[in-house]
Coordinates of C-alpha atoms in Angstrom, one line a residue:
M270 CA 10.8 -20.5 94.2
V271 CA 9.2 -17.5 94.0
N272 CA 6.9 -18.3 90.7
S273 CA 6.4 -14.8 89.1
G274 CA 3.4 -16.4 86.4
S275 CA 0.1 -17.8 87.1
S276 CA -2.6 -19.1 84.4
T277 CA -6.3 -17.8 84.3
P278 CA -8.4 -19.5 86.7
K279 CA -10.8 -21.8 85.2
N280 CA -14.1 -21.4 85.5
R281 CA -16.8 -23.8 87.5
L282 CA -17.8 -25.7 84.5
M283 CA -14.8 -26.8 83.1
R284 CA -12.8 -27.7 86.6
W285 CA -15.7 -29.4 86.9
W286 CA -14.9 -31.7 83.0
E287 CA -11.6 -32.3 84.2
S288 CA -11.9 -33.5 87.3
L289 CA -14.2 -36.4 86.3
T290 CA -12.6 -39.8 84.7
P291 CA -13.7 -41.2 80.7
P292 CA -16.3 -43.2 81.6
S293 CA -17.9 -40.2 83.5
R294 CA -17.8 -37.9 80.1
L295 CA -19.1 -40.6 78.2
L296 CA -22.1 -40.6 80.7
V297 CA -22.9 -37.2 80.6
I298 CA -22.8 -36.7 76.8
A299 CA -25.0 -40.1 76.9
L300 CA -27.1 -38.1 78.9
A301 CA -27.3 -35.4 77.9
A302 CA -28.1 -36.3 73.7
P303 CA -31.4 -37.0 74.5
L304 CA -32.4 -32.9 76.1
A305 CA -30.4 -31.7 72.6
V306 CA -32.6 -34.1 70.5
L307 CA -36.1 -33.0 72.9
N308 CA -34.6 -29.1 72.7
A309 CA -34.3 -29.9 69.1
W310 CA -37.7 -31.4 68.6
A311 CA -39.7 -28.8 71.2
F312 CA -37.8 -25.7 68.3
S313 CA -39.4 -28.3 65.7
E314 CA -42.8 -27.7 67.5
I315 CA -42.7 -24.1 68.3
F316 CA -41.7 -23.4 64.8
A317 CA -44.6 -25.1 62.8
Y318 CA -46.5 -23.1 65.4
F319 CA -45.8 -20.3 64.5
E320 CA -44.5 -20.5 60.5
S321 CA -46.6 -17.8 59.5
L322 CA -45.2 -15.5 61.3
L323 CA -42.1 -16.3 61.3
V324 CA -42.2 -16.6 57.4
T325 CA -43.6 -13.0 57.3
V326 CA -41.2 -11.5 59.5
L327 CA -37.9 -13.5 57.6
A328 CA -39.5 -12.7 54.1
A329 CA -39.1 -9.1 55.1
S330 CA -36.4 -9.2 56.6
L331 CA -34.6 -11.2 54.2
L332 CA -35.4 -8.4 51.2
A333 CA -35.1 -5.2 53.7
F334 CA -31.7 -6.7 53.6
L335 CA -31.3 -6.7 50.0
L336 CA -32.7 -3.5 49.5
N337 CA -30.8 -1.8 51.9
Y338 CA -27.1 -2.0 49.6
P339 CA -29.2 0.1 47.0
V340 CA -30.4 2.4 49.3
S341 CA -27.4 2.8 51.6
W342 CA -26.3 4.0 48.1
L343 CA -28.5 6.2 47.1
E344 CA -27.3 7.6 51.3
T345 CA -24.1 8.3 49.5
L346 CA -25.1 10.2 46.5
G347 CA -26.9 13.1 49.8
I348 CA -30.5 11.3 49.1
K349 CA -32.3 11.3 52.9
R350 CA -32.9 7.7 53.7
G351 CA -36.4 8.2 53.7
L352 CA -36.5 9.1 49.9
A353 CA -34.1 6.7 49.5
A354 CA -35.9 3.8 50.9
L355 CA -39.4 4.4 49.5
F356 CA -37.3 5.3 46.0
V357 CA -35.9 1.8 46.0
F358 CA -38.5 -0.1 47.5
L359 CA -40.9 1.3 44.7
V360 CA -37.7 0.1 42.1
A361 CA -38.3 -3.3 43.3
L362 CA -42.2 -3.6 43.5
L363 CA -42.2 -2.9 39.8
L364 CA -39.8 -5.1 38.7
L365 CA -41.2 -8.0 41.0
F366 CA -44.8 -6.7 39.0
A367 CA -42.9 -7.1 35.7
I368 CA -41.8 -11.1 36.5
G369 CA -44.9 -11.8 37.2
V370 CA -46.6 -10.7 34.5
T371 CA -44.3 -12.0 31.9
L372 CA -42.0 -14.8 33.3
F373 CA -44.2 -16.7 35.7
P374 CA -46.9 -17.1 33.0
L375 CA -44.3 -18.1 30.6
V376 CA -43.1 -21.1 33.2
I377 CA -46.4 -22.1 34.3
T378 CA -47.3 -23.0 31.0
Q379 CA -44.7 -24.9 30.2
A380 CA -45.0 -26.9 33.2
Q381 CA -48.6 -27.8 32.0
Q382 CA -47.2 -28.5 28.7
L383 CA -44.8 -31.2 30.5
V384 CA -46.4 -32.7 32.6
S385 CA -49.2 -33.7 29.5
R386 CA -46.1 -34.7 27.5
L387 CA -44.6 -37.3 30.3
P388 CA -45.8 -40.1 29.1
E389 CA -44.9 -39.3 25.4
W390 CA -41.4 -38.5 26.9
F391 CA -41.2 -42.1 29.0
D392 CA -42.1 -43.8 25.8
S393 CA -39.6 -42.9 23.4
G394 CA -36.8 -43.3 26.3
R395 CA -38.0 -46.7 26.2
R396 CA -37.8 -47.2 22.9
Q397 CA -34.2 -45.0 23.2
L398 CA -33.1 -48.3 25.5
I399 CA -33.9 -50.8 23.7
M400 CA -32.3 -49.7 20.5
L401 CA -29.1 -49.6 22.8
D402 CA -29.7 -52.7 24.2
H403 CA -30.0 -54.3 20.4
R404 CA -27.1 -52.3 19.2
L405 CA -25.2 -54.2 22.2
E406 CA -26.4 -56.9 22.2
D407 CA -25.2 -56.9 18.0
L408 CA -22.0 -55.9 19.0
N409 CA -21.4 -59.3 21.9
L410 CA -21.0 -56.5 24.7
P411 CA -21.8 -58.2 28.4
I412 CA -24.4 -56.0 29.5
S413 CA -28.2 -55.8 29.8
L414 CA -30.9 -53.1 29.9
D415 CA -33.6 -55.1 30.3
G416 CA -33.6 -53.8 34.1
L417 CA -33.3 -50.4 33.4
I418 CA -36.1 -50.5 30.6
I419 CA -38.4 -51.9 33.6
Q420 CA -37.6 -49.0 35.6
I421 CA -38.0 -46.4 33.6
N422 CA -41.8 -48.8 32.6
D423 CA -42.3 -49.0 35.7
R424 CA -40.7 -47.5 39.1
L425 CA -39.1 -44.5 37.7
K426 CA -42.6 -43.2 35.0
G427 CA -43.8 -43.4 38.3
Q428 CA -41.8 -41.6 40.7
L429 CA -41.3 -38.7 38.0
Q430 CA -44.8 -38.2 37.0
V431 CA -45.3 -37.9 40.5
I432 CA -42.6 -35.5 41.2
A433 CA -43.6 -33.3 38.6
S434 CA -47.0 -33.5 39.1
K435 CA -46.2 -31.6 43.1
S436 CA -44.4 -29.4 41.6
L437 CA -47.2 -27.9 38.8
N438 CA -49.5 -28.3 41.9
L439 CA -47.4 -26.0 44.4
T440 CA -46.6 -23.6 41.4
L441 CA -50.2 -23.2 40.7
N442 CA -51.2 -22.9 44.7
L443 CA -48.9 -20.0 45.0
A444 CA -50.0 -18.0 41.6
V445 CA -53.9 -18.6 42.7
F446 CA -54.5 -15.9 45.7
T447 CA -56.7 -16.7 47.9
V448 CA -57.6 -14.2 50.9
T449 CA -55.0 -15.7 53.2
K450 CA -52.0 -15.5 50.8
V451 CA -53.0 -11.8 49.9
L452 CA -53.0 -10.5 53.4
D453 CA -49.6 -12.3 54.2
V454 CA -48.1 -10.9 51.0
L455 CA -49.4 -7.2 52.4
L456 CA -47.6 -7.9 55.4
I457 CA -44.1 -9.0 54.1
I458 CA -44.5 -5.6 51.7
I459 CA -45.3 -3.1 55.0
S460 CA -43.1 -5.0 57.0
T461 CA -40.0 -4.7 54.1
F462 CA -40.5 -1.2 53.4
Y463 CA -40.8 -0.8 57.7
L464 CA -37.5 -2.1 57.9
L465 CA -36.0 0.0 55.2
Q466 CA -36.9 2.6 57.4
H467 CA -35.8 2.3 60.8
G468 CA -34.1 -1.6 60.3
R469 CA -31.4 0.0 61.8
E470 CA -32.7 0.2 64.9
V471 CA -34.7 -2.7 65.3
W472 CA -31.3 -4.6 64.6
R473 CA -29.3 -2.0 67.6
S474 CA -32.4 -3.2 69.6
L475 CA -32.0 -6.8 69.2
I476 CA -27.7 -6.7 69.6
E477 CA -28.0 -4.8 72.8
W478 CA -29.5 -8.1 74.8
L479 CA -26.3 -9.4 74.1
P480 CA -23.1 -8.9 76.8
N481 CA -21.4 -5.2 75.7
K482 CA -17.8 -6.8 74.8
V483 CA -19.9 -9.3 72.2
Q484 CA -21.8 -6.4 70.7
R485 CA -20.0 -5.3 68.1
S486 CA -18.3 -8.5 66.7
A487 CA -21.6 -10.9 67.0
S488 CA -23.1 -8.1 64.8
N489 CA -20.3 -8.2 62.2
T490 CA -20.1 -12.0 61.9
L491 CA -23.9 -12.0 61.7
R492 CA -24.0 -9.5 58.5
L493 CA -21.4 -10.5 57.1
S494 CA -22.2 -14.4 57.4
F495 CA -25.9 -13.5 55.9
Q496 CA -25.0 -11.2 53.4
N497 CA -21.8 -13.2 52.1
Y498 CA -24.6 -16.6 51.5
F499 CA -27.5 -14.6 50.4
I500 CA -25.7 -12.3 47.9
G501 CA -23.7 -15.2 46.5
Q502 CA -26.3 -17.6 45.9
I503 CA -28.8 -15.2 45.1
I504 CA -25.8 -13.7 41.8
I505 CA -25.1 -17.7 41.5
A506 CA -28.9 -18.4 40.7
T507 CA -29.3 -15.6 38.7
C508 CA -26.6 -16.4 37.0
M509 CA -27.2 -19.7 36.2
A510 CA -30.9 -19.3 35.2
S511 CA -30.5 -16.6 32.8
G512 CA -27.2 -18.3 31.1
L513 CA -28.3 -21.1 31.3
I514 CA -32.0 -19.7 29.6
S515 CA -29.7 -19.0 26.6
L516 CA -28.1 -21.6 25.9
F517 CA -30.3 -24.3 26.2
I518 CA -33.1 -22.0 23.7
L519 CA -29.7 -21.8 20.9
L520 CA -29.1 -25.4 21.7
K521 CA -33.2 -25.4 20.8
V522 CA -34.1 -27.5 23.5
P523 CA -37.8 -28.0 24.5
F524 CA -39.0 -26.1 27.8
G525 CA -35.9 -24.4 27.7
L526 CA -37.3 -21.6 29.9
L527 CA -38.8 -23.7 32.1
F528 CA -35.5 -26.0 32.6
G529 CA -33.5 -23.2 33.1
F530 CA -35.5 -21.5 35.7
T531 CA -35.8 -24.7 37.6
I532 CA -31.8 -25.2 37.6
G533 CA -31.9 -20.6 38.6
V534 CA -34.4 -21.3 41.1
M535 CA -33.1 -25.0 42.6
A536 CA -29.0 -22.6 42.6
L537 CA -30.1 -20.4 45.6
V538 CA -29.8 -23.5 48.1
P539 CA -26.4 -25.3 48.1
F540 CA -25.9 -28.9 45.5
G541 CA -29.7 -27.7 44.5
G542 CA -28.4 -26.5 41.0
S543 CA -26.7 -29.8 41.0
V544 CA -29.8 -31.3 41.4
G545 CA -31.8 -28.8 39.1
I546 CA -29.0 -29.9 36.4
A547 CA -29.7 -33.4 37.2
L548 CA -33.6 -33.8 36.8
V549 CA -33.6 -31.8 33.8
T550 CA -30.5 -33.7 32.2
L551 CA -33.1 -36.8 32.2
L552 CA -36.2 -35.4 31.7
V553 CA -34.3 -34.2 28.3
A554 CA -32.7 -38.2 27.5
L555 CA -35.8 -39.7 28.2
R556 CA -37.0 -37.1 24.8
D557 CA -33.3 -38.0 23.0
I558 CA -30.1 -39.1 24.6
G559 CA -28.4 -37.3 22.4
L560 CA -29.0 -33.6 23.2
G561 CA -29.7 -34.6 27.5
V562 CA -26.2 -35.2 26.7
Q563 CA -25.4 -31.7 25.9
V564 CA -27.6 -30.7 28.1
L565 CA -25.4 -32.2 30.6
A566 CA -22.1 -31.3 29.6
V567 CA -23.6 -27.2 28.7
A568 CA -24.8 -27.0 32.1
V569 CA -22.2 -28.8 34.0
V570 CA -18.7 -26.8 32.4
F571 CA -21.6 -23.4 33.0
Q572 CA -22.2 -23.9 36.6
Q573 CA -18.3 -24.8 37.2
L574 CA -17.9 -21.5 35.6
V575 CA -19.9 -19.4 37.4
E576 CA -19.4 -21.0 40.3
N577 CA -15.3 -21.1 40.4
L578 CA -14.9 -18.2 38.6
L579 CA -16.6 -15.6 38.8
A580 CA -18.4 -15.6 42.3
P581 CA -14.9 -15.9 44.1
R582 CA -14.3 -12.8 42.2
I583 CA -17.4 -10.7 43.2
F584 CA -18.2 -11.4 46.9
G585 CA -15.2 -14.4 48.1
R586 CA -15.1 -17.8 50.0
V587 CA -19.1 -17.5 50.6
T588 CA -19.3 -19.9 53.8
G589 CA -16.2 -20.9 55.0
L590 CA -17.8 -23.6 55.6
N591 CA -16.9 -27.5 54.2
P592 CA -19.0 -29.5 52.0
F593 CA -19.3 -31.9 54.4
W594 CA -20.8 -29.9 57.2
V595 CA -23.3 -27.9 54.1
F596 CA -25.1 -30.9 53.4
I597 CA -25.5 -31.5 57.4
S598 CA -26.7 -28.1 58.1
L599 CA -29.3 -28.6 54.9
L600 CA -30.5 -31.8 56.3
I601 CA -31.2 -30.0 59.9
G602 CA -33.0 -27.1 58.5
V603 CA -35.2 -29.2 56.0
R604 CA -36.2 -31.2 59.2
V605 CA -36.8 -28.3 61.3
G606 CA -38.1 -25.8 59.5
G607 CA -39.1 -27.0 56.3
L608 CA -38.2 -24.7 53.2
L609 CA -37.3 -22.0 55.6
G610 CA -34.8 -24.2 57.5
V611 CA -33.0 -25.2 54.7
I612 CA -32.7 -21.3 53.4
V613 CA -31.5 -19.9 56.8
A614 CA -29.2 -23.2 57.2
V615 CA -26.3 -22.2 56.1
P616 CA -25.4 -18.9 57.2
T617 CA -26.5 -20.3 60.9
A618 CA -24.4 -22.5 60.6
V619 CA -21.7 -20.2 59.2
V620 CA -22.9 -17.7 63.3
I621 CA -22.6 -20.9 65.2
K622 CA -19.2 -22.3 63.3
E623 CA -18.0 -18.5 64.4
A624 CA -19.3 -18.3 68.3
L625 CA -17.2 -22.1 68.4
V626 CA -14.0 -19.9 66.8
E627 CA -14.2 -17.0 69.1
V628 CA -14.7 -19.6 72.5
R629 CA -11.9 -21.6 71.3
K630 CA -9.6 -19.1 71.3
A631 CA -11.0 -17.2 74.5
R632 CA -10.5 -20.7 76.1
K633 CA -6.5 -20.8 74.9
D634 CA -6.0 -17.0 75.6
R635 CA -7.5 -17.8 79.4
N636 CA -5.1 -20.9 79.5
T637 CA -2.1 -19.1 78.5
V638 CA 0.9 -19.7 81.0
V639 CA 2.5 -16.4 81.6
T640 CA 6.3 -17.5 81.9
P641 CA 9.0 -15.7 83.5
S642 CA 11.8 -15.8 81.5
A643 CA 15.0 -17.3 83.4
E644 CA 16.9 -14.6 84.3
L645 CA 14.0 -12.7 86.2
V646 CA 13.5 -15.8 88.0
Q647 CA 15.1 -15.4 91.6
D648 CA 15.5 -18.2 94.2
V649 CA 14.1 -16.4 97.7

């Protein structure tokens, strides 16, 4: 019988892999795992060596990427790209300068006041727990808060004070400009303006290194992945910061501006908003447990409204990744690249996921057997 259809020939790597026995495959995986770890370590060292350069390039690329949207909109109105880029760039500089002059000093002032009042808040929290423990004893409930009181007095008090001091020092270090920081900022500003004008040419020159058949799909995947992630996180963080600052001021939460701003900044990273809410709730509860409960309820409800109603309606699903893989990608990012690694971890994971999906789809297409219908099969 003559077979009129056959499967597409497999590449050598697939044929070699399928020829191995299960124990041999396990041995290959066991040998490949240390190589993968070694490559990750080498990449981490290279990243640390060129960290300053990479931070400058990445910061300028992200800023240019975000500012490209109003520039493109102005182009649709008939304005030349050079003039549109200059206008958007100047407006962005003015906005950043206004925020730096008005909001940032207030946040630093409240952070300094918070650090100075933390000992008082810890004493207040201890007294509230002692009173609650006495009430539980009066009700003959088998619950003792002695261990928690000791933890607040010793370990928790020291840890939170260290965290607050480090955060304040980091904020002050960012606020105090040195010659190196000024040069870095100037390089980011110049690079951002250049990429706003010539970003398309730079992007095209990078994509051209890829094979012709994947250039378009790779370009779209990279653009959409980073676009959906960063725009979505910025929308969420902005809404969280502005909304919670207003709500905390209405509730007369002490340091409401600082707490709302902190949660908003932490919301730029997945799960960061939840961590920020937990930290703020703990701090406020030390001063007043009832107010801490109100802060927790208001912040959680507002966070759910923003993340589940506002963001999906505007941009749809931001990453398309399972939350477990988002968490794993963040851990890998912080281990390899620190803060910069956290920023790019999730969109990079999205790109890897899309690439694996395309590879699996191509493999299925290659392995598809064209089976002729019974009417076309003839005996020879």
